CSV table of C-alpha atoms in Angstrom, one decimal:
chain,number,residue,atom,x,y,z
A,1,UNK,CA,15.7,-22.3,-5.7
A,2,UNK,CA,16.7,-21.0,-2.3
A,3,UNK,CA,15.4,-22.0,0.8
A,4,UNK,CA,13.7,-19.8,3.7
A,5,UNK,CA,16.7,-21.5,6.3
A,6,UNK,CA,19.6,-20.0,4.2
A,7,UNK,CA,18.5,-16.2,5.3
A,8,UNK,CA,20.1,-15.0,8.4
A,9,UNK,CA,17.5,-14.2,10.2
A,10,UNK,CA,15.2,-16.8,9.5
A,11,UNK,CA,17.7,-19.3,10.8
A,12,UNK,CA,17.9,-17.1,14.1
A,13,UNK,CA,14.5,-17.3,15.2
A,14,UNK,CA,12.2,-19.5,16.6
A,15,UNK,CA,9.9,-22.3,14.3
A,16,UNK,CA,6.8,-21.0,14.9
A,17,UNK,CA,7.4,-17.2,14.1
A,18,UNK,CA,6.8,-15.3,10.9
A,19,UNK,CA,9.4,-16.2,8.3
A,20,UNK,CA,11.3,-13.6,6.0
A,21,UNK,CA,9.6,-14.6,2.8
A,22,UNK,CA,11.8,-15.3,-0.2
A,23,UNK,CA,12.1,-12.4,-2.8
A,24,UNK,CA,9.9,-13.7,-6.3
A,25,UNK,CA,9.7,-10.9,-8.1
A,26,UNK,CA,11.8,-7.5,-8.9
A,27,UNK,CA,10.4,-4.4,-10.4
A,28,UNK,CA,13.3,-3.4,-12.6
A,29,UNK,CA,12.8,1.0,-12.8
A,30,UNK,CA,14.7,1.4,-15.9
A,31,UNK,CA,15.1,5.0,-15.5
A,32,UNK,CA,13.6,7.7,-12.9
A,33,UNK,CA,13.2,10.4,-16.2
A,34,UNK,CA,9.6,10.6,-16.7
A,35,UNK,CA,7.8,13.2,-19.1
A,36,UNK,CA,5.5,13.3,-16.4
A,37,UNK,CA,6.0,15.2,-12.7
A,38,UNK,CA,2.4,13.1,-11.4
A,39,UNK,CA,1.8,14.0,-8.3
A,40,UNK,CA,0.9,10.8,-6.5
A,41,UNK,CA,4.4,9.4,-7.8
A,42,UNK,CA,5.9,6.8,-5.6
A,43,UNK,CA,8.9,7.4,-6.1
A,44,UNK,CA,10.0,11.7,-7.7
A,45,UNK,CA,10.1,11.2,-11.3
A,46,UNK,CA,10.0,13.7,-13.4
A,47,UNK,CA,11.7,15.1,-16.6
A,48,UNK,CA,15.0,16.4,-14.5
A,49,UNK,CA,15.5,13.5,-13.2
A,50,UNK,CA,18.2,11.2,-14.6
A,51,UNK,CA,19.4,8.0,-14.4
A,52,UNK,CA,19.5,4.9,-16.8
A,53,UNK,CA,19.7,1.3,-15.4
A,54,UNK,CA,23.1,-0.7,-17.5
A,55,UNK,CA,22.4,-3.5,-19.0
A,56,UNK,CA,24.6,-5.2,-16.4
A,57,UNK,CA,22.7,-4.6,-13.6
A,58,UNK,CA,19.4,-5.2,-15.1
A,59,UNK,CA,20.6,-8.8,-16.4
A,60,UNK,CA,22.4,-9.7,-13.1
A,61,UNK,CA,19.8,-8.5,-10.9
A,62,UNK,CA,17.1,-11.1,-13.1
A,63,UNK,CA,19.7,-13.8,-12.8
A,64,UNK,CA,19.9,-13.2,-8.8
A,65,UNK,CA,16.0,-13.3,-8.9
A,66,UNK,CA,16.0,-17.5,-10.6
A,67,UNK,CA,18.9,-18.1,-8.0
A,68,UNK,CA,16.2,-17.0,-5.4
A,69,UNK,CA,12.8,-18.2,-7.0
A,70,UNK,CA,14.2,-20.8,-9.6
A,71,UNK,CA,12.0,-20.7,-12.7
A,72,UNK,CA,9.0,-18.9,-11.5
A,73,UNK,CA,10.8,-15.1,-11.2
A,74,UNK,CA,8.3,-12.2,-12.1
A,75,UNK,CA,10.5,-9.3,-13.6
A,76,UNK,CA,8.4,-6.1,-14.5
A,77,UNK,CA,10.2,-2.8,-16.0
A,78,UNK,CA,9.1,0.3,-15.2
A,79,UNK,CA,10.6,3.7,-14.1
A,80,UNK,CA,9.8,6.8,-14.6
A,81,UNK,CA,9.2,6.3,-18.3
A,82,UNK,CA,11.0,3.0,-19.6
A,83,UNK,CA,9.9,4.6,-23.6
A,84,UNK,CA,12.1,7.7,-23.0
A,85,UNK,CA,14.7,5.0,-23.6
A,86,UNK,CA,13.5,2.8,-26.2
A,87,UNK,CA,17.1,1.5,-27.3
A,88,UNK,CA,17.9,0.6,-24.7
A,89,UNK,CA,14.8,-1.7,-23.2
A,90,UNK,CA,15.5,-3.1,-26.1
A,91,UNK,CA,18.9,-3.9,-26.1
A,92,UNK,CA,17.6,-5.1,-21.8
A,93,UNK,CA,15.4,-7.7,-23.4
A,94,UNK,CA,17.5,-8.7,-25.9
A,95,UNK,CA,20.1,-9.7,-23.6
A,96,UNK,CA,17.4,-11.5,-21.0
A,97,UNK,CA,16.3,-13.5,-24.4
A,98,UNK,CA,19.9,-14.5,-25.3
A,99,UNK,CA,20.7,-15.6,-21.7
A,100,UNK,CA,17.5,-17.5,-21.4
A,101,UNK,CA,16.5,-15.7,-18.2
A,102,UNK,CA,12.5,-16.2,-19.2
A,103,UNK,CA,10.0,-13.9,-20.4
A,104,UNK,CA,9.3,-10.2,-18.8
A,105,UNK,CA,6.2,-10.5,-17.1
A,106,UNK,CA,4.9,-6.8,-17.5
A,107,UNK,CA,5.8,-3.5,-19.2
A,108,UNK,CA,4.8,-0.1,-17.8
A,109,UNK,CA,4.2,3.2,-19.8
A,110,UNK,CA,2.2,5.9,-19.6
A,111,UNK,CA,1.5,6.1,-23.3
A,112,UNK,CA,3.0,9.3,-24.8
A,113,UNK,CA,5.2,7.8,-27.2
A,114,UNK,CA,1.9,6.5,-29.2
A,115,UNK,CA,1.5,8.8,-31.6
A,116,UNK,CA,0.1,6.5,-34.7
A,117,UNK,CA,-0.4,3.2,-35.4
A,118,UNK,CA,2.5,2.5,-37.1
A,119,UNK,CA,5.1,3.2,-34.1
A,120,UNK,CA,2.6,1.3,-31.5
A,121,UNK,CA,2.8,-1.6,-33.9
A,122,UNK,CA,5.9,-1.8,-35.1
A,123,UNK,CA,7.2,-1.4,-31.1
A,124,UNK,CA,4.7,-3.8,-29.8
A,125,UNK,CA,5.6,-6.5,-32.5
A,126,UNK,CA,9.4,-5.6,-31.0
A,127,UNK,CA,8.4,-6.3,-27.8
A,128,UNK,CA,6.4,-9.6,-28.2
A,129,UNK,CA,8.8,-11.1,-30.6
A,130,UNK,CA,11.0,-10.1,-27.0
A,131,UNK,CA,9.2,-11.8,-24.8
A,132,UNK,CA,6.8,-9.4,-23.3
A,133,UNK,CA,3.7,-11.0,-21.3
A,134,UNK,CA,1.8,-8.4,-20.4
A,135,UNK,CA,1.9,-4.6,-21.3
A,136,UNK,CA,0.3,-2.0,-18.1
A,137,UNK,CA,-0.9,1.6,-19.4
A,138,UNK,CA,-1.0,3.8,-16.8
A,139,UNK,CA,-3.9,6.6,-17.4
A,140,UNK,CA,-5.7,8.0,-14.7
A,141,UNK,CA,-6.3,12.1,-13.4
A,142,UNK,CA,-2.6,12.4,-12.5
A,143,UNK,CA,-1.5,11.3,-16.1
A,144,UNK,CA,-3.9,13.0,-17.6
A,145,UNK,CA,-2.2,16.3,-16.3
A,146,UNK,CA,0.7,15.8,-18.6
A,147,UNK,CA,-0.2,12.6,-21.3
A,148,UNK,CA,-3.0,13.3,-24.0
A,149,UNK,CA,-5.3,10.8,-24.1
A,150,UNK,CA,-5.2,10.2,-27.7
A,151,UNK,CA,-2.3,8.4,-27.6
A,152,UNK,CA,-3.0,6.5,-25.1
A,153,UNK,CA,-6.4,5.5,-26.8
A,154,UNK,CA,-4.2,4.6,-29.9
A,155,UNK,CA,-2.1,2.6,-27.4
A,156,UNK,CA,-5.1,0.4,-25.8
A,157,UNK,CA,-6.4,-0.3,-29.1
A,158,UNK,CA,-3.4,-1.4,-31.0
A,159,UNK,CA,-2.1,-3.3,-28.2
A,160,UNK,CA,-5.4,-5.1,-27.6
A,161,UNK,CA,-5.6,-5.9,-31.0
A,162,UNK,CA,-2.0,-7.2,-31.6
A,163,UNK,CA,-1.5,-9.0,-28.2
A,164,UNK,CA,-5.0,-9.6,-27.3
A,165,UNK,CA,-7.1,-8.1,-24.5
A,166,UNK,CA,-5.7,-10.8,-21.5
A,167,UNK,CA,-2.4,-9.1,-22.2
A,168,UNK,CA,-3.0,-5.4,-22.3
A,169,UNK,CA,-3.8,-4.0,-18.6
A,170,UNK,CA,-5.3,-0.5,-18.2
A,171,UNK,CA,-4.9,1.5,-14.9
A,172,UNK,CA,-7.4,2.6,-14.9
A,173,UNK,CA,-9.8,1.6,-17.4
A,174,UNK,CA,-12.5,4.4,-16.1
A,175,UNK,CA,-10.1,7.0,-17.0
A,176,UNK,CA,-9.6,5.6,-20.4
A,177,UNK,CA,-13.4,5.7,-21.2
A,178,UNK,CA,-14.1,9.0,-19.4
A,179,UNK,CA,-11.0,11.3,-19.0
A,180,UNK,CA,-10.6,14.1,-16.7
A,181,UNK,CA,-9.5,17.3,-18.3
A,182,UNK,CA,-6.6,19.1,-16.4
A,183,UNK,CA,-5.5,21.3,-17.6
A,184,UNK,CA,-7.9,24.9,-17.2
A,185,UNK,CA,-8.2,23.4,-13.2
A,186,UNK,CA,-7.6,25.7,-11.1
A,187,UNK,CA,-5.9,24.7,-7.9
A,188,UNK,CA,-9.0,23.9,-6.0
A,189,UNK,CA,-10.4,22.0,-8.4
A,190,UNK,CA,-7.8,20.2,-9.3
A,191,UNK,CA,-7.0,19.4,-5.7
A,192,UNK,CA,-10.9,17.7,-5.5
A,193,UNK,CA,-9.9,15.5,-8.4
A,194,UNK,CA,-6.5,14.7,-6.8
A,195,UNK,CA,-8.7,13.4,-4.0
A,196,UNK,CA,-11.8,11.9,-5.8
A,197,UNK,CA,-8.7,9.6,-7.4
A,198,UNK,CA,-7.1,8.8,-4.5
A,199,UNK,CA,-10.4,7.8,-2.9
A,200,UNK,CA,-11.5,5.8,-5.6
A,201,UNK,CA,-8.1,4.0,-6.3
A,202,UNK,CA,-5.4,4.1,-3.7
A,203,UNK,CA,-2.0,5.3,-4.1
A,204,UNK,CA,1.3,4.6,-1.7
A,205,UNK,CA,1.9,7.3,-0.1
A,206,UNK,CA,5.7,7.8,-0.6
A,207,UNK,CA,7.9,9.6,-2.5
A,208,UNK,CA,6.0,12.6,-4.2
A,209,UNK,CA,3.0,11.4,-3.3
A,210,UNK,CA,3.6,11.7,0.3
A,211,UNK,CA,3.9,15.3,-0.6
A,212,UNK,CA,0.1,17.5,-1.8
A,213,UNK,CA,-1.9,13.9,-1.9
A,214,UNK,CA,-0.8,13.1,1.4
A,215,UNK,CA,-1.7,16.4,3.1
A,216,UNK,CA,-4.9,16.3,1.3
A,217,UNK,CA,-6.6,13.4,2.8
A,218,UNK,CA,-4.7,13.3,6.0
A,219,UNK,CA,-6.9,12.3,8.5
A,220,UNK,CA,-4.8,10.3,11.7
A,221,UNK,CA,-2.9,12.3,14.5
A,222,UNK,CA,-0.2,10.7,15.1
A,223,UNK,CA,-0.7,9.1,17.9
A,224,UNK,CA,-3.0,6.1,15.9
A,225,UNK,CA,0.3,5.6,14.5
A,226,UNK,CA,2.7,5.2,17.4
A,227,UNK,CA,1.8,1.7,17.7
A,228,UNK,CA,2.1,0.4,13.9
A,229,UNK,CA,5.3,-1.1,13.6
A,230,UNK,CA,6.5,-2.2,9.7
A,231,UNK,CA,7.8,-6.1,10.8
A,232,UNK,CA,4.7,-7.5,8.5
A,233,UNK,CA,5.6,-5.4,5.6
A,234,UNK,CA,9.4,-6.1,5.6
A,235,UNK,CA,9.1,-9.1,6.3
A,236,UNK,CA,5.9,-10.3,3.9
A,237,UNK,CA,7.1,-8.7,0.9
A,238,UNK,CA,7.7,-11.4,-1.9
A,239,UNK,CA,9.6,-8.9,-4.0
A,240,UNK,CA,11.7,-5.6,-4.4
A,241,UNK,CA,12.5,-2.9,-6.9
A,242,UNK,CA,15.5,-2.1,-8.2
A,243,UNK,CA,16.8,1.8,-9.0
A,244,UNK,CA,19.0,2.3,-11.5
A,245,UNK,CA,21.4,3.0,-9.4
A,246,UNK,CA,21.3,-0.7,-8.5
A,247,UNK,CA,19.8,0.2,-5.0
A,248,UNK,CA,17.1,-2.3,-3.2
A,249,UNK,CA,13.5,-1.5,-2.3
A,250,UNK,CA,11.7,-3.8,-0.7
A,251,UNK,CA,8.5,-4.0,-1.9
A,252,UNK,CA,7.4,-0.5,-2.6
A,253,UNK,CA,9.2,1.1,-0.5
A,254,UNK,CA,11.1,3.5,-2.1
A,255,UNK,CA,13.7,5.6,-0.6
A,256,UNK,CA,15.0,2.7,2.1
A,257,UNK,CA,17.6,1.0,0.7
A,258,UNK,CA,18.5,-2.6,1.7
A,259,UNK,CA,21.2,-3.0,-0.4
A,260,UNK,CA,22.8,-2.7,-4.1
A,261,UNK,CA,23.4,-5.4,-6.5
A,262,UNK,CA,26.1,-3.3,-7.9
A,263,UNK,CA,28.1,-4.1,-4.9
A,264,UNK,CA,26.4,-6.9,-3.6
A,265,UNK,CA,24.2,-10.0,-5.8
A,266,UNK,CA,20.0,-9.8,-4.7
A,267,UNK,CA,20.6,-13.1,-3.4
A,268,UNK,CA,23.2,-12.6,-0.7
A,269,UNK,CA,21.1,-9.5,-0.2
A,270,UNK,CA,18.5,-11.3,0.5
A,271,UNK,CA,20.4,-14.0,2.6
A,272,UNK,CA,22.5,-11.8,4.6
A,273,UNK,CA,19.5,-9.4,5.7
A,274,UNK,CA,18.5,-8.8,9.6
A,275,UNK,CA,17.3,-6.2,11.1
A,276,UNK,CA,19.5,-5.8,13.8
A,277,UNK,CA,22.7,-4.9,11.4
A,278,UNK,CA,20.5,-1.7,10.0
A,279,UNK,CA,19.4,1.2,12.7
A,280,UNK,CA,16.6,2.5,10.7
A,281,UNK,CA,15.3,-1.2,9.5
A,282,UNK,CA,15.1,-2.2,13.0
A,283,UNK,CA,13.6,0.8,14.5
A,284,UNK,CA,11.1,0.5,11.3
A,285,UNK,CA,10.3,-3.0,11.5
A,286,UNK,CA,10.6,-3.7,15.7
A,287,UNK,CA,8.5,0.1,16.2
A,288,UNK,CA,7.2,1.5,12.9
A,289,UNK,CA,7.8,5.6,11.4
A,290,UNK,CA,6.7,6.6,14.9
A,291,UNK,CA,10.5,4.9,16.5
A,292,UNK,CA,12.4,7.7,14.0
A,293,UNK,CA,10.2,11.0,15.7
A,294,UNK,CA,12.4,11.3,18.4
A,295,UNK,CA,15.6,11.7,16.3
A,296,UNK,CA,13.7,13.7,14.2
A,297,UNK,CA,12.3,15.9,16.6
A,298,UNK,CA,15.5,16.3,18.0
A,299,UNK,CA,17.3,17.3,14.8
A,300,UNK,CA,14.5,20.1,14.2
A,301,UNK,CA,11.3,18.2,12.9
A,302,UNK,CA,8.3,19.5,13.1
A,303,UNK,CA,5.6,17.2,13.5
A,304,UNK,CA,2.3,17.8,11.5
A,305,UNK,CA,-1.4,17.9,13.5
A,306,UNK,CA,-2.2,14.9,11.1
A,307,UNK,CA,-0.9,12.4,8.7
A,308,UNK,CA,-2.8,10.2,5.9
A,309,UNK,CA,-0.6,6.7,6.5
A,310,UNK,CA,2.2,5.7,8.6
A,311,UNK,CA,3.8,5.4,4.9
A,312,UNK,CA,3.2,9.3,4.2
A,313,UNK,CA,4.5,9.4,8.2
A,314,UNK,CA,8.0,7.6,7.4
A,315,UNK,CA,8.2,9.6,3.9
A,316,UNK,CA,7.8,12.8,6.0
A,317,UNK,CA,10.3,11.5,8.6
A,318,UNK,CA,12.7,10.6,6.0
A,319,UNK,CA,12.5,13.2,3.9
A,320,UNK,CA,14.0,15.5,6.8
A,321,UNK,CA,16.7,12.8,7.9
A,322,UNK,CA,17.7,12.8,4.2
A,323,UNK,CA,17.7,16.6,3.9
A,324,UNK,CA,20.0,16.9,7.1
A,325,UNK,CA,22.2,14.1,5.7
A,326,UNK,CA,21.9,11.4,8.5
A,327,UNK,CA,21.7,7.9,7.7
A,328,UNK,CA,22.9,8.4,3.7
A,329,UNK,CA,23.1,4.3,3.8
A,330,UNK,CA,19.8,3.8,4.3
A,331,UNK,CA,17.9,6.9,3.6
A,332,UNK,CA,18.6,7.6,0.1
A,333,UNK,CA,19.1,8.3,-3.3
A,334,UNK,CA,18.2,11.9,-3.8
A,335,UNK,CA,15.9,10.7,-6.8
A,336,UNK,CA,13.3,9.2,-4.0
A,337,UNK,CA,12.9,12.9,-2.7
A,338,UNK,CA,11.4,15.9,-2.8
A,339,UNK,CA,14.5,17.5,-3.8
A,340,UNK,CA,15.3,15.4,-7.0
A,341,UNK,CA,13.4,17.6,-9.9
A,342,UNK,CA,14.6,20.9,-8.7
């Protein structure tokens, strides 16, 4: 297991201040296809976008993760939609088993691919006998726009009654029992659900979802935000995601990369990062979204009357830095924004 001392920046400052916290866990996005567009997507999944994690980097970056947390690492998969590839997260857990990197701690999916018994067994035996902890089944308004909920009721009940009910998570259960019918909304309507949702549960406001759900419930000028800087976030965050691309989010932070362990392993990553060697982590973590307005502004940016986070502030901020093409090491890949599904 690594120690806290062996990061660069950790062994730079004084005793008493906040430490960089070692990275435990790695949210592996298997792909950024989805067969859903959902509109409070963190990231811009969709069904245009491409994009398949190797093997390779999926096995090195879980081997990096024990180098940093010895035998306690937490690897989820996710994506977009890690059952548009089924072969594949297969052939990903098959590997981890033969290398004896430790059981997956959670698979996401949205359900779709449920569509009897017999595939939701036969898969969900496949993925135990792999080593699967936990299984997460996203439904919820935004899902229900584009996933029928019959197969994601098939999905709940086979998996609850193979793996047991400890292991099957349900996000969000109320949505299971009760689900909202999309699809004759019109826009005003289905706006109020977008934001009965959001109320009720949450969402990060990045990627898509800094886009319509943002500018729905934005409600602080931007001045309240001038003053929230991002050192707590960066620097609190026990664990990243990883594109398939290879590139490094901490936390959920999609869109800033901090590194790729197709060039470089997570753990050197994680030792070699300070904030000082990265213009946009610095100005993020020593003065928040607010320390990128100026370049913004003077590049063209238009700021809005009102904002719903200093995340959906940044994603704003970035998505126009990414548009005109500054800070590609940093600000980046395409498939984090608005311009990745067409």
């Amino acid at each position: 297991m690594t120690e806290l001392s062996e990061n660069i920046y950790n062994s730079q400052i004084a005793r008493h201040e906040p430490k960089f916290k070692l990275w435990r866990s790695a949210g592996l996005l298997l792909t950024y296809k989805c067969n859903a567009s959902c509109e409070f997507c963190y990231y811009n999944c969709g069904p245009g976008v491409n994009g398949l994690m190797s093997t390779g980097t999926a096995i090195s970056a879980w081997q990096s993760l024990r180098i940093l947390a010895g035998d306690g690492p937490r690897v989820h998969i996710t994506g977009g939609e890690p059952f548009l590839y089924w072969d594949h997260l297969q052939e990903v857990l098959q590997r981890a088993r033969s290398e004896k990197l430790g059981r997956v701690d959670l698979i996401e999916t949205n359900g779709f691919w449920a569509t009897n018994d017999r595939i939701a067994r036969q898969r969900l035996r496949t993925l135990d006998e792999l080593g699967m902890t936990r299984l997460k089944i996203s439904t919820d308004p935004f899902h229900q726009e584009y996933v029928d909920i019959e197969p994601v009721r098939r999905l709940v009940s086979v998996a609850t009654g193979l793996l047991g009910p400890g292991r099957v998570l349900v996000r969000w259960k109320k949505y299971l029992d009760d689900p909202v019918n999309m699809t004759n909304l019109s826009p005003a309507q289905r706006n109020q659900e977008y934001i009965r949702a959001t109320a009720e549960y949450p969402c990060r406001l990045t990627g898509r979802a800094a886009d319509k759900i943002a500018e729905l419930i934005a409600s602080e000028p931007i001045e309240t935000l001038s003053s929230k800087n991002c050192k707590s976030d960066i620097l609190g965050a026990k664990g990243v995601h990883i594109d398939p691309l290879g590139n490094v989010f901490s936390g959920t932070c999609s869109g800033i990369i901090f590194g790729n362990v197709n060039r470089t392993p997570l753990e050197d990553i994680w030792k070699q990062f300070q904030p000082e060697q990265n213009r946009v982590i610095q100005t993020l973590f020593d003065r928040g979204p607010a320390g990128l307005l100026e370049k913004a502004k003077n590049l063209g940016y238009k700021e809005a009357r009102l904002y719903a986070s200093k995340c959906h502030l940044c994603t704003s901020l970035r998505q126009f830095l990414f548009i005109r093409g500054t800070e590609k090491m940093t600000v980046g890949p395409a498939e984090c924004y608005c311009c990745a599904d067409g």
